mmCIF file of C-alpha atoms in Angstrom:
data_model
loop_
_atom_site.group_PDB
_atom_site.id
_atom_site.type_symbol
_atom_site.label_atom_id
_atom_site.label_comp_id
_atom_site.label_asym_id
_atom_site.label_seq_id
_atom_site.Cartn_x
_atom_site.Cartn_y
_atom_site.Cartn_z
ATOM 1 C CA UNK A 1 -4.963 59.537 -18.276
ATOM 2 C CA UNK A 2 -2.031 59.176 -20.715
ATOM 3 C CA UNK A 3 -0.609 56.051 -22.316
ATOM 4 C CA UNK A 4 3.061 55.972 -23.281
ATOM 5 C CA UNK A 5 3.978 53.523 -26.022
ATOM 6 C CA UNK A 6 7.545 52.193 -26.266
ATOM 7 C CA UNK A 7 8.680 51.845 -29.874
ATOM 8 C CA UNK A 8 12.447 51.360 -29.520
ATOM 9 C CA UNK A 9 13.681 48.110 -31.049
ATOM 10 C CA UNK A 10 10.443 46.164 -30.723
ATOM 11 C CA UNK A 11 7.050 45.706 -32.307
ATOM 12 C CA UNK A 12 5.464 45.554 -28.870
ATOM 13 C CA UNK A 13 4.496 48.580 -26.862
ATOM 14 C CA UNK A 14 4.540 49.863 -23.378
ATOM 15 C CA UNK A 15 1.381 51.621 -22.322
ATOM 16 C CA UNK A 16 1.138 53.267 -18.959
ATOM 17 C CA UNK A 17 -1.468 55.328 -17.242
ATOM 18 C CA UNK A 18 -0.343 58.083 -14.938
ATOM 19 C CA UNK A 19 -2.897 59.330 -12.439
ATOM 20 C CA UNK A 20 -2.733 61.959 -9.759
ATOM 21 C CA UNK A 21 -2.603 61.068 -6.064
ATOM 22 C CA UNK A 22 -6.213 62.185 -5.682
ATOM 23 C CA UNK A 23 -7.318 60.066 -8.641
ATOM 24 C CA UNK A 24 -5.539 57.055 -7.209
ATOM 25 C CA UNK A 25 -7.259 57.393 -3.864
ATOM 26 C CA UNK A 26 -10.570 57.618 -5.695
ATOM 27 C CA UNK A 27 -9.820 54.587 -7.866
ATOM 28 C CA UNK A 28 -8.585 52.593 -4.884
ATOM 29 C CA UNK A 29 -12.101 52.754 -3.477
ATOM 30 C CA UNK A 30 -13.383 51.033 -6.606
ATOM 31 C CA UNK A 31 -11.116 47.972 -6.929
ATOM 32 C CA UNK A 32 -7.528 46.809 -7.242
ATOM 33 C CA UNK A 33 -6.142 45.219 -10.368
ATOM 34 C CA UNK A 34 -4.223 41.995 -9.977
ATOM 35 C CA UNK A 35 -1.066 41.318 -12.021
ATOM 36 C CA UNK A 36 -1.549 40.314 -15.646
ATOM 37 C CA UNK A 37 -0.148 36.970 -16.762
ATOM 38 C CA UNK A 38 1.711 37.735 -19.993
ATOM 39 C CA UNK A 39 1.496 39.827 -23.111
ATOM 40 C CA UNK A 40 3.602 39.312 -26.237
ATOM 41 C CA UNK A 41 5.820 37.009 -24.173
ATOM 42 C CA UNK A 42 6.520 39.675 -21.578
ATOM 43 C CA UNK A 43 5.094 39.614 -18.071
ATOM 44 C CA UNK A 44 2.171 41.883 -17.402
ATOM 45 C CA UNK A 45 2.791 44.021 -14.351
ATOM 46 C CA UNK A 46 -0.143 45.933 -12.872
ATOM 47 C CA UNK A 47 0.826 46.977 -9.345
ATOM 48 C CA UNK A 48 -1.601 47.977 -6.635
ATOM 49 C CA UNK A 49 -3.087 51.431 -6.897
ATOM 50 C CA UNK A 50 -1.622 52.177 -3.509
ATOM 51 C CA UNK A 51 1.821 52.704 -5.009
ATOM 52 C CA UNK A 52 3.340 56.096 -4.307
ATOM 53 C CA UNK A 53 3.591 57.085 -7.968
ATOM 54 C CA UNK A 54 0.154 55.615 -8.690
ATOM 55 C CA UNK A 55 1.099 54.236 -12.110
ATOM 56 C CA UNK A 56 -0.867 51.408 -13.687
ATOM 57 C CA UNK A 57 1.628 49.585 -15.852
ATOM 58 C CA UNK A 58 0.682 47.387 -18.784
ATOM 59 C CA UNK A 59 2.409 45.277 -21.424
ATOM 60 C CA UNK A 60 6.075 45.826 -20.530
ATOM 61 C CA UNK A 61 7.807 46.784 -17.312
ATOM 62 C CA UNK A 62 9.190 50.286 -17.199
ATOM 63 C CA UNK A 63 12.905 50.181 -17.887
ATOM 64 C CA UNK A 64 12.838 46.923 -19.852
ATOM 65 C CA UNK A 65 13.570 48.834 -23.053
ATOM 66 C CA UNK A 66 15.522 52.022 -23.861
ATOM 67 C CA UNK A 67 13.393 54.858 -22.527
ATOM 68 C CA UNK A 68 13.419 58.389 -23.850
ATOM 69 C CA UNK A 69 10.675 60.922 -23.380
ATOM 70 C CA UNK A 70 8.888 62.115 -26.488
ATOM 71 C CA UNK A 71 5.361 63.485 -26.314
ATOM 72 C CA UNK A 72 3.157 63.479 -29.370
ATOM 73 C CA UNK A 73 0.863 66.492 -29.788
ATOM 74 C CA UNK A 74 -2.848 65.983 -29.317
ATOM 75 C CA UNK A 75 -3.391 66.535 -33.028
ATOM 76 C CA UNK A 76 -1.279 63.465 -33.745
ATOM 77 C CA UNK A 77 -3.388 61.170 -31.582
ATOM 78 C CA UNK A 78 -6.723 61.805 -33.259
ATOM 79 C CA UNK A 79 -6.367 59.138 -35.945
ATOM 80 C CA UNK A 80 -4.571 55.826 -35.970
ATOM 81 C CA UNK A 81 -3.122 56.609 -39.374
ATOM 82 C CA UNK A 82 -1.309 59.629 -37.916
ATOM 83 C CA UNK A 83 -0.106 57.676 -34.917
ATOM 84 C CA UNK A 84 1.183 54.733 -36.969
ATOM 85 C CA UNK A 85 3.035 57.027 -39.372
ATOM 86 C CA UNK A 86 4.599 58.846 -36.444
ATOM 87 C CA UNK A 87 5.519 55.539 -34.792
ATOM 88 C CA UNK A 88 7.717 54.536 -37.698
ATOM 89 C CA UNK A 89 9.668 57.790 -37.449
ATOM 90 C CA UNK A 90 9.993 57.711 -33.674
ATOM 91 C CA UNK A 91 10.929 54.026 -33.672
ATOM 92 C CA UNK A 92 13.854 54.708 -35.979
ATOM 93 C CA UNK A 93 15.043 57.417 -33.599
ATOM 94 C CA UNK A 94 14.661 55.246 -30.485
ATOM 95 C CA UNK A 95 11.982 57.439 -28.959
ATOM 96 C CA UNK A 96 8.713 56.777 -27.167
ATOM 97 C CA UNK A 97 5.293 57.466 -28.581
ATOM 98 C CA UNK A 98 2.806 58.921 -26.165
ATOM 99 C CA UNK A 99 -0.791 58.015 -26.818
ATOM 100 C CA UNK A 100 -3.054 60.388 -24.908
ATOM 101 C CA UNK A 101 -6.188 58.368 -24.252
ATOM 102 C CA UNK A 102 -8.133 61.316 -22.846
ATOM 103 C CA UNK A 103 -7.343 63.338 -25.942
ATOM 104 C CA UNK A 104 -8.367 60.435 -28.157
ATOM 105 C CA UNK A 105 -11.726 60.100 -26.407
ATOM 106 C CA UNK A 106 -12.335 63.847 -26.484
ATOM 107 C CA UNK A 107 -11.570 64.057 -30.186
ATOM 108 C CA UNK A 108 -13.888 61.114 -30.939
ATOM 109 C CA UNK A 109 -16.655 62.584 -28.779
ATOM 110 C CA UNK A 110 -16.408 65.920 -30.610
ATOM 111 C CA UNK A 111 -16.548 64.186 -33.988
ATOM 112 C CA UNK A 112 -19.455 61.949 -32.936
ATOM 113 C CA UNK A 113 -21.413 64.852 -31.423
ATOM 114 C CA UNK A 114 -21.062 66.825 -34.649
ATOM 115 C CA UNK A 115 -22.199 63.821 -36.701
ATOM 116 C CA UNK A 116 -25.192 63.190 -34.403
ATOM 117 C CA UNK A 117 -26.211 66.842 -34.496
ATOM 118 C CA UNK A 118 -26.146 66.745 -38.286
ATOM 119 C CA UNK A 119 -27.922 63.385 -38.532
ATOM 120 C CA UNK A 120 -30.992 64.484 -36.529
ATOM 121 C CA UNK A 121 -31.759 68.155 -37.167
ATOM 122 C CA UNK A 122 -34.539 70.040 -35.414
ATOM 123 C CA UNK A 123 -37.330 69.841 -37.975
ATOM 124 C CA UNK A 124 -41.071 69.260 -38.176
ATOM 125 C CA UNK A 125 -42.627 67.774 -36.087
ATOM 126 C CA UNK A 126 -40.469 69.726 -33.657
ATOM 127 C CA UNK A 127 -41.554 68.061 -30.423
ATOM 128 C CA UNK A 128 -40.387 64.557 -31.329
ATOM 129 C CA UNK A 129 -37.078 65.849 -32.699
ATOM 130 C CA UNK A 130 -36.556 67.999 -29.616
ATOM 131 C CA UNK A 131 -37.109 64.917 -27.451
ATOM 132 C CA UNK A 132 -34.741 62.799 -29.537
ATOM 133 C CA UNK A 133 -32.035 65.460 -29.492
ATOM 134 C CA UNK A 134 -32.530 66.205 -25.780
ATOM 135 C CA UNK A 135 -31.304 62.744 -24.808
ATOM 136 C CA UNK A 136 -29.029 62.061 -27.766
ATOM 137 C CA UNK A 137 -27.027 65.269 -27.340
ATOM 138 C CA UNK A 138 -27.087 65.342 -23.542
ATOM 139 C CA UNK A 139 -23.393 64.596 -23.306
ATOM 140 C CA UNK A 140 -22.069 61.240 -22.261
ATOM 141 C CA UNK A 141 -18.736 59.616 -22.910
ATOM 142 C CA UNK A 142 -19.559 58.184 -26.343
ATOM 143 C CA UNK A 143 -17.917 54.909 -25.373
ATOM 144 C CA UNK A 144 -19.813 52.799 -27.912
ATOM 145 C CA UNK A 145 -19.072 55.060 -30.891
ATOM 146 C CA UNK A 146 -15.417 55.253 -29.814
ATOM 147 C CA UNK A 147 -15.260 51.454 -29.634
ATOM 148 C CA UNK A 148 -16.734 51.190 -33.117
ATOM 149 C CA UNK A 149 -14.278 53.681 -34.597
ATOM 150 C CA UNK A 150 -11.283 52.205 -32.736
ATOM 151 C CA UNK A 151 -12.103 48.679 -33.934
ATOM 152 C CA UNK A 152 -12.432 49.883 -37.520
ATOM 153 C CA UNK A 153 -9.057 51.651 -37.282
ATOM 154 C CA UNK A 154 -7.548 48.583 -35.607
ATOM 155 C CA UNK A 155 -8.023 46.471 -38.742
ATOM 156 C CA UNK A 156 -7.071 49.153 -41.246
ATOM 157 C CA UNK A 157 -10.307 51.098 -41.691
ATOM 158 C CA UNK A 158 -10.955 54.762 -40.988
ATOM 159 C CA UNK A 159 -13.143 56.952 -38.803
ATOM 160 C CA UNK A 160 -15.180 58.068 -41.814
ATOM 161 C CA UNK A 161 -16.090 54.505 -42.708
ATOM 162 C CA UNK A 162 -17.269 53.760 -39.182
ATOM 163 C CA UNK A 163 -18.958 57.049 -38.259
ATOM 164 C CA UNK A 164 -22.540 56.316 -39.444
ATOM 165 C CA UNK A 165 -22.532 53.019 -37.580
ATOM 166 C CA UNK A 166 -20.855 54.619 -34.565
ATOM 167 C CA UNK A 167 -23.679 57.173 -34.472
ATOM 168 C CA UNK A 168 -26.246 54.395 -34.820
ATOM 169 C CA UNK A 169 -24.789 52.669 -31.743
ATOM 170 C CA UNK A 170 -25.251 55.874 -29.749
ATOM 171 C CA UNK A 171 -28.811 56.220 -31.033
ATOM 172 C CA UNK A 172 -29.637 52.693 -29.890
ATOM 173 C CA UNK A 173 -27.929 53.268 -26.544
ATOM 174 C CA UNK A 174 -29.886 56.493 -26.058
ATOM 175 C CA UNK A 175 -33.124 54.704 -26.945
ATOM 176 C CA UNK A 176 -32.403 52.087 -24.293
ATOM 177 C CA UNK A 177 -31.750 54.791 -21.681
ATOM 178 C CA UNK A 178 -34.954 56.670 -22.499
ATOM 179 C CA UNK A 179 -36.990 53.484 -22.202
ATOM 180 C CA UNK A 180 -35.124 52.220 -19.124
ATOM 181 C CA UNK A 181 -35.918 55.453 -17.286
ATOM 182 C CA UNK A 182 -39.680 55.203 -17.861
ATOM 183 C CA UNK A 183 -41.974 54.635 -14.852
ATOM 184 C CA UNK A 184 -42.920 51.210 -16.211
ATOM 185 C CA UNK A 185 -39.235 50.218 -16.220
ATOM 186 C CA UNK A 186 -36.659 51.661 -13.784
ATOM 187 C CA UNK A 187 -38.645 54.836 -13.029
ATOM 188 C CA UNK A 188 -35.671 57.221 -12.895
ATOM 189 C CA UNK A 189 -35.983 60.992 -12.640
ATOM 190 C CA UNK A 190 -32.415 61.913 -13.604
ATOM 191 C CA UNK A 191 -29.951 60.865 -16.278
ATOM 192 C CA UNK A 192 -26.519 62.422 -16.783
ATOM 193 C CA UNK A 193 -27.409 64.994 -14.152
ATOM 194 C CA UNK A 194 -30.512 66.195 -16.028
ATOM 195 C CA UNK A 195 -34.229 65.344 -15.755
ATOM 196 C CA UNK A 196 -35.005 62.202 -17.725
ATOM 197 C CA UNK A 197 -36.735 62.464 -21.082
ATOM 198 C CA UNK A 198 -40.212 61.555 -19.850
ATOM 199 C CA UNK A 199 -39.960 64.145 -17.084
ATOM 200 C CA UNK A 200 -39.406 66.873 -19.673
ATOM 201 C CA UNK A 201 -41.528 65.728 -22.619
ATOM 202 C CA UNK A 202 -44.013 63.296 -21.067
ATOM 203 C CA UNK A 203 -44.122 59.509 -21.149
ATOM 204 C CA UNK A 204 -45.889 59.305 -24.511
ATOM 205 C CA UNK A 205 -43.304 61.417 -26.338
ATOM 206 C CA UNK A 206 -40.406 59.677 -24.568
ATOM 207 C CA UNK A 207 -41.602 56.279 -25.789
ATOM 208 C CA UNK A 208 -41.974 57.588 -29.330
ATOM 209 C CA UNK A 209 -38.572 59.332 -29.222
ATOM 210 C CA UNK A 210 -36.958 56.023 -28.323
ATOM 211 C CA UNK A 211 -38.839 54.279 -31.118
ATOM 212 C CA UNK A 212 -37.775 56.951 -33.608
ATOM 213 C CA UNK A 213 -34.121 56.646 -32.611
ATOM 214 C CA UNK A 214 -34.339 52.876 -32.949
ATOM 215 C CA UNK A 215 -35.707 52.938 -36.494
ATOM 216 C CA UNK A 216 -33.468 55.778 -37.659
ATOM 217 C CA UNK A 217 -30.342 53.962 -36.486
ATOM 218 C CA UNK A 218 -30.829 51.298 -39.164
ATOM 219 C CA UNK A 219 -31.735 53.866 -41.812
ATOM 220 C CA UNK A 220 -28.615 55.883 -41.005
ATOM 221 C CA UNK A 221 -26.289 52.890 -41.411
ATOM 222 C CA UNK A 222 -27.879 51.947 -44.726
ATOM 223 C CA UNK A 223 -27.963 55.456 -46.184
ATOM 224 C CA UNK A 224 -24.913 57.198 -44.748
ATOM 225 C CA UNK A 225 -22.258 54.462 -44.837
ATOM 226 C CA UNK A 226 -19.668 55.214 -47.491
ATOM 227 C CA UNK A 227 -20.273 53.580 -50.859
ATOM 228 C CA UNK A 228 -16.665 52.371 -50.687
ATOM 229 C CA UNK A 229 -17.772 49.836 -48.065
ATOM 230 C CA UNK A 230 -18.901 46.624 -49.788
ATOM 231 C CA UNK A 231 -22.668 46.160 -49.447
ATOM 232 C CA UNK A 232 -22.259 42.725 -47.845
ATOM 233 C CA UNK A 233 -20.352 44.313 -44.942
ATOM 234 C CA UNK A 234 -23.055 46.930 -44.418
ATOM 235 C CA UNK A 235 -25.742 44.253 -44.517
ATOM 236 C CA UNK A 236 -23.826 42.162 -41.989
ATOM 237 C CA UNK A 237 -23.587 45.157 -39.643
ATOM 238 C CA UNK A 238 -27.327 45.772 -39.923
ATOM 239 C CA UNK A 239 -27.989 42.096 -39.176
ATOM 240 C CA UNK A 240 -25.607 42.204 -36.207
ATOM 241 C CA UNK A 241 -27.377 45.258 -34.799
ATOM 242 C CA UNK A 242 -30.835 43.754 -35.270
ATOM 243 C CA UNK A 243 -29.881 40.665 -33.292
ATOM 244 C CA UNK A 244 -28.275 42.839 -30.629
ATOM 245 C CA UNK A 245 -31.513 44.711 -29.952
ATOM 246 C CA UNK A 246 -34.027 41.853 -30.109
ATOM 247 C CA UNK A 247 -35.236 39.056 -27.847
ATOM 248 C CA UNK A 248 -31.737 37.550 -27.716
ATOM 249 C CA UNK A 249 -30.177 40.918 -26.959
ATOM 250 C CA UNK A 250 -31.204 44.146 -25.234
ATOM 251 C CA UNK A 251 -34.907 43.302 -25.072
ATOM 252 C CA UNK A 252 -34.277 39.799 -23.747
ATOM 253 C CA UNK A 253 -31.866 41.087 -21.128
ATOM 254 C CA UNK A 254 -34.318 43.749 -19.988
ATOM 255 C CA UNK A 255 -37.190 41.228 -19.707
ATOM 256 C CA UNK A 256 -35.172 38.792 -17.595
ATOM 257 C CA UNK A 257 -33.906 41.718 -15.494
ATOM 258 C CA UNK A 258 -37.459 42.879 -14.782
ATOM 259 C CA UNK A 259 -38.793 39.411 -14.006
ATOM 260 C CA UNK A 260 -35.833 38.733 -11.704
ATOM 261 C CA UNK A 261 -36.442 41.707 -9.404
ATOM 262 C CA UNK A 262 -37.086 40.522 -5.870
ATOM 263 C CA UNK A 263 -36.357 36.895 -6.815
ATOM 264 C CA UNK A 264 -34.087 35.471 -4.129
ATOM 265 C CA UNK A 265 -33.232 32.488 -6.371
ATOM 266 C CA UNK A 266 -31.394 34.509 -9.023
ATOM 267 C CA UNK A 267 -27.891 33.064 -9.306
ATOM 268 C CA UNK A 268 -24.664 34.284 -10.899
ATOM 269 C CA UNK A 269 -25.381 32.405 -14.144
ATOM 270 C CA UNK A 270 -28.696 34.219 -14.577
ATOM 271 C CA UNK A 271 -27.152 37.543 -13.575
ATOM 272 C CA UNK A 272 -24.412 37.132 -16.172
ATOM 273 C CA UNK A 273 -27.015 36.313 -18.836
ATOM 274 C CA UNK A 274 -28.916 39.484 -17.928
ATOM 275 C CA UNK A 275 -25.861 41.711 -18.085
ATOM 276 C CA UNK A 276 -24.418 40.165 -21.239
ATOM 277 C CA UNK A 277 -27.704 40.682 -23.042
ATOM 278 C CA UNK A 278 -28.762 43.971 -21.469
ATOM 279 C CA UNK A 279 -25.424 45.795 -21.491
ATOM 280 C CA UNK A 280 -22.545 43.870 -23.051
ATOM 281 C CA UNK A 281 -24.208 43.071 -26.378
ATOM 282 C CA UNK A 282 -24.295 46.678 -27.586
ATOM 283 C CA UNK A 283 -20.661 47.249 -26.667
ATOM 284 C CA UNK A 284 -19.868 43.982 -28.428
ATOM 285 C CA UNK A 285 -21.894 44.999 -31.475
ATOM 286 C CA UNK A 286 -20.081 48.340 -31.613
ATOM 287 C CA UNK A 287 -16.663 46.673 -31.704
ATOM 288 C CA UNK A 288 -17.635 43.853 -34.071
ATOM 289 C CA UNK A 289 -19.390 46.247 -36.466
ATOM 290 C CA UNK A 290 -16.348 48.493 -36.597
ATOM 291 C CA UNK A 291 -14.194 45.470 -37.369
ATOM 292 C CA UNK A 292 -16.549 44.287 -40.104
ATOM 293 C CA UNK A 293 -16.617 47.704 -41.774
ATOM 294 C CA UNK A 294 -12.812 47.897 -41.628
ATOM 295 C CA UNK A 295 -12.419 44.535 -43.380
ATOM 296 C CA UNK A 296 -11.423 42.316 -40.433
ATOM 297 C CA UNK A 297 -10.867 38.606 -41.006
ATOM 298 C CA UNK A 298 -13.126 36.077 -39.300
ATOM 299 C CA UNK A 299 -10.361 35.306 -36.796
ATOM 300 C CA UNK A 300 -9.933 39.002 -36.022
ATOM 301 C CA UNK A 301 -13.690 39.421 -35.605
ATOM 302 C CA UNK A 302 -13.750 36.489 -33.161
ATOM 303 C CA UNK A 303 -10.926 38.019 -31.113
ATOM 304 C CA UNK A 304 -12.415 41.484 -30.888
ATOM 305 C CA UNK A 305 -15.807 39.944 -30.105
ATOM 306 C CA UNK A 306 -14.307 38.166 -27.096
ATOM 307 C CA UNK A 307 -12.541 41.383 -26.089
ATOM 308 C CA UNK A 308 -15.823 43.271 -26.283
ATOM 309 C CA UNK A 309 -17.746 40.615 -24.354
ATOM 310 C CA UNK A 310 -15.279 40.987 -21.479
ATOM 311 C CA UNK A 311 -15.368 44.788 -21.665
ATOM 312 C CA UNK A 312 -19.169 44.809 -21.829
ATOM 313 C CA UNK A 313 -19.536 42.603 -18.787
ATOM 314 C CA UNK A 314 -16.840 44.648 -17.047
ATOM 315 C CA UNK A 315 -18.892 47.788 -17.684
ATOM 316 C CA UNK A 316 -21.874 46.317 -15.845
ATOM 317 C CA UNK A 317 -19.857 44.859 -12.965
ATOM 318 C CA UNK A 318 -18.296 48.283 -12.381
ATOM 319 C CA UNK A 319 -21.757 49.846 -12.703
ATOM 320 C CA UNK A 320 -22.999 47.552 -9.923
ATOM 321 C CA UNK A 321 -20.008 48.473 -7.771
ATOM 322 C CA UNK A 322 -20.488 52.202 -8.318
ATOM 323 C CA UNK A 323 -24.180 51.934 -7.439
ATOM 324 C CA UNK A 324 -23.253 50.922 -3.892
ATOM 325 C CA UNK A 325 -20.112 53.040 -3.465
ATOM 326 C CA UNK A 326 -21.009 56.395 -5.066
ATOM 327 C CA UNK A 327 -23.591 59.105 -4.437
ATOM 328 C CA UNK A 328 -26.316 60.224 -6.851
ATOM 329 C CA UNK A 329 -24.426 63.502 -7.350
ATOM 330 C CA UNK A 330 -21.246 61.650 -8.307
ATOM 331 C CA UNK A 331 -23.070 59.283 -10.669
ATOM 332 C CA UNK A 332 -25.369 61.830 -12.283
ATOM 333 C CA UNK A 333 -28.247 59.416 -11.723
ATOM 334 C CA UNK A 334 -30.058 57.872 -8.786
ATOM 335 C CA UNK A 335 -27.650 55.808 -6.658
ATOM 336 C CA UNK A 336 -28.581 52.803 -4.520
ATOM 337 C CA UNK A 337 -31.666 51.925 -6.547
ATOM 338 C CA UNK A 338 -30.547 48.323 -6.986
ATOM 339 C CA UNK A 339 -30.602 47.850 -3.235
ATOM 340 C CA UNK A 340 -33.996 49.518 -2.851
ATOM 341 C CA UNK A 341 -35.569 47.368 -5.572
ATOM 342 C CA UNK A 342 -33.797 44.227 -4.331
ATOM 343 C CA UNK A 343 -32.207 43.598 -7.720
ATOM 344 C CA UNK A 344 -29.546 40.948 -8.124
ATOM 345 C CA UNK A 345 -26.129 42.554 -8.589
ATOM 346 C CA UNK A 346 -22.551 41.320 -8.484
ATOM 347 C CA UNK A 347 -21.781 42.925 -5.105
ATOM 348 C CA UNK A 348 -24.975 41.387 -3.705
ATOM 349 C CA UNK A 349 -24.286 37.856 -4.969
ATOM 350 C CA UNK A 350 -20.480 37.824 -4.755
ATOM 351 C CA UNK A 351 -19.730 40.406 -2.107
ATOM 352 C CA UNK A 352 -18.102 43.744 -2.897
ATOM 353 C CA UNK A 353 -14.481 42.548 -2.766
ATOM 354 C CA UNK A 354 -15.131 39.496 -4.963
ATOM 355 C CA UNK A 355 -16.969 41.718 -7.439
ATOM 356 C CA UNK A 356 -13.908 43.990 -7.598
ATOM 357 C CA UNK A 357 -11.666 40.961 -8.200
ATOM 358 C CA UNK A 358 -13.977 39.768 -10.979
ATOM 359 C CA UNK A 359 -13.797 43.210 -12.607
ATOM 360 C CA UNK A 360 -9.997 43.072 -12.557
ATOM 361 C CA UNK A 361 -10.063 39.593 -14.107
ATOM 362 C CA UNK A 362 -12.343 40.780 -16.918
ATOM 363 C CA UNK A 363 -10.034 43.723 -17.661
ATOM 364 C CA UNK A 364 -7.089 41.326 -17.918
ATOM 365 C CA UNK A 365 -8.900 38.914 -20.202
ATOM 366 C CA UNK A 366 -10.070 41.736 -22.458
ATOM 367 C CA UNK A 367 -6.518 42.972 -22.996
ATOM 368 C CA UNK A 368 -5.174 39.492 -23.650
ATOM 369 C CA UNK A 369 -7.576 39.123 -26.592
ATOM 370 C CA UNK A 370 -5.781 42.013 -28.318
ATOM 371 C CA UNK A 371 -2.291 40.520 -28.060
ATOM 372 C CA UNK A 372 -2.140 39.463 -31.728
ATOM 373 C CA UNK A 373 -2.936 42.931 -33.096
ATOM 374 C CA UNK A 374 -0.597 45.824 -33.864
ATOM 375 C CA UNK A 375 -0.228 47.393 -30.446
ATOM 376 C CA UNK A 376 -0.172 50.964 -31.696
ATOM 377 C CA UNK A 377 -3.520 50.475 -33.408
ATOM 378 C CA UNK A 378 -4.819 48.591 -30.370
ATOM 379 C CA UNK A 379 -3.928 51.422 -27.976
ATOM 380 C CA UNK A 380 -7.439 52.964 -27.924
ATOM 381 C CA UNK A 381 -9.106 49.615 -27.194
ATOM 382 C CA UNK A 382 -6.573 48.830 -24.475
ATOM 383 C CA UNK A 383 -7.162 52.279 -23.037
ATOM 384 C CA UNK A 384 -10.920 51.800 -23.170
ATOM 385 C CA UNK A 385 -10.626 48.623 -21.093
ATOM 386 C CA UNK A 386 -8.797 50.562 -18.382
ATOM 387 C CA UNK A 387 -11.141 53.500 -18.722
ATOM 388 C CA UNK A 388 -14.204 51.310 -18.166
ATOM 389 C CA UNK A 389 -12.489 49.555 -15.281
ATOM 390 C CA UNK A 390 -11.637 52.821 -13.512
ATOM 391 C CA UNK A 391 -14.600 54.989 -14.454
ATOM 392 C CA UNK A 392 -16.213 56.857 -11.587
ATOM 393 C CA UNK A 393 -19.710 57.385 -13.011
#
């Protein structure tokens, strides 16, 4: 998936995703995006995925500005500082800037994996650290760390400033997965195509591994965040994360989710509350924390918070859709469990097509919240919205 940014004679950008015919057929089975309203005063145009060239256009229509092909090497897309510097040069020459979203995500995942590996070494007592590392380093897309880093870069910060907090977000996410998979919760045997933590290490160790990741996440932010970050920003991030996990966040969402199983009276309002608090809050916290660390203004924090709320809810809506349209092999986890446990989901309450329309609406709203930011710096967050919308597992 590659995004091409137009830089000729304008501060706005053109980002486009080019997918193969096979990818388009696969995405078509998920949902269709409806046209965007406007962006920077220019009509949003997101055609149906059934188009022959299978391009998903965003921001500006192709051909509305001088168009010349100029690809930026993968090395140039790894930091926003490199991309912005390059943009000034290419803009003066009337060329395009290609932002390779896949390359960006890969580079962030590599950096995050290295930081996680270093943060939690295999030491005594070995069993608990093996359990922690088993789930933490099991792969995954590192969406939450990438969101944190991208938001920090969006407002002028750097990857180094955000990395400890980005790692903490992945630790918390991993904790939630370990605990969600337990027999007393969702009782899952597989996660990311591998046996779940409790299947390998036992339920007692899995619980403790989750607890250890939870506590270490806060320690890591406090200890490892660069001393160049003002202490009040670090404290605010820690406070934000604490609220995200507690009774008004992940824990609250999980409790309402459990108590709602088999309840025929669960409505869309309750379902949204569950998903916002069980899934969206950590994505939101990742983005907001990155913004705080990077020195965002209160208005900027409010905008990226709204972006993240839409993206977080979008993630869960798509998750619900995939649960009824994909196999266990494709998902890397047990498919169809929501139906078997009679859980309330968006496809169940809205119907599959309406759920797909809602997902498209959320993707649109998320992007619109970024309209006031520098569009080169916003490219990763815009790409992440599309990535979440079109993910296949």
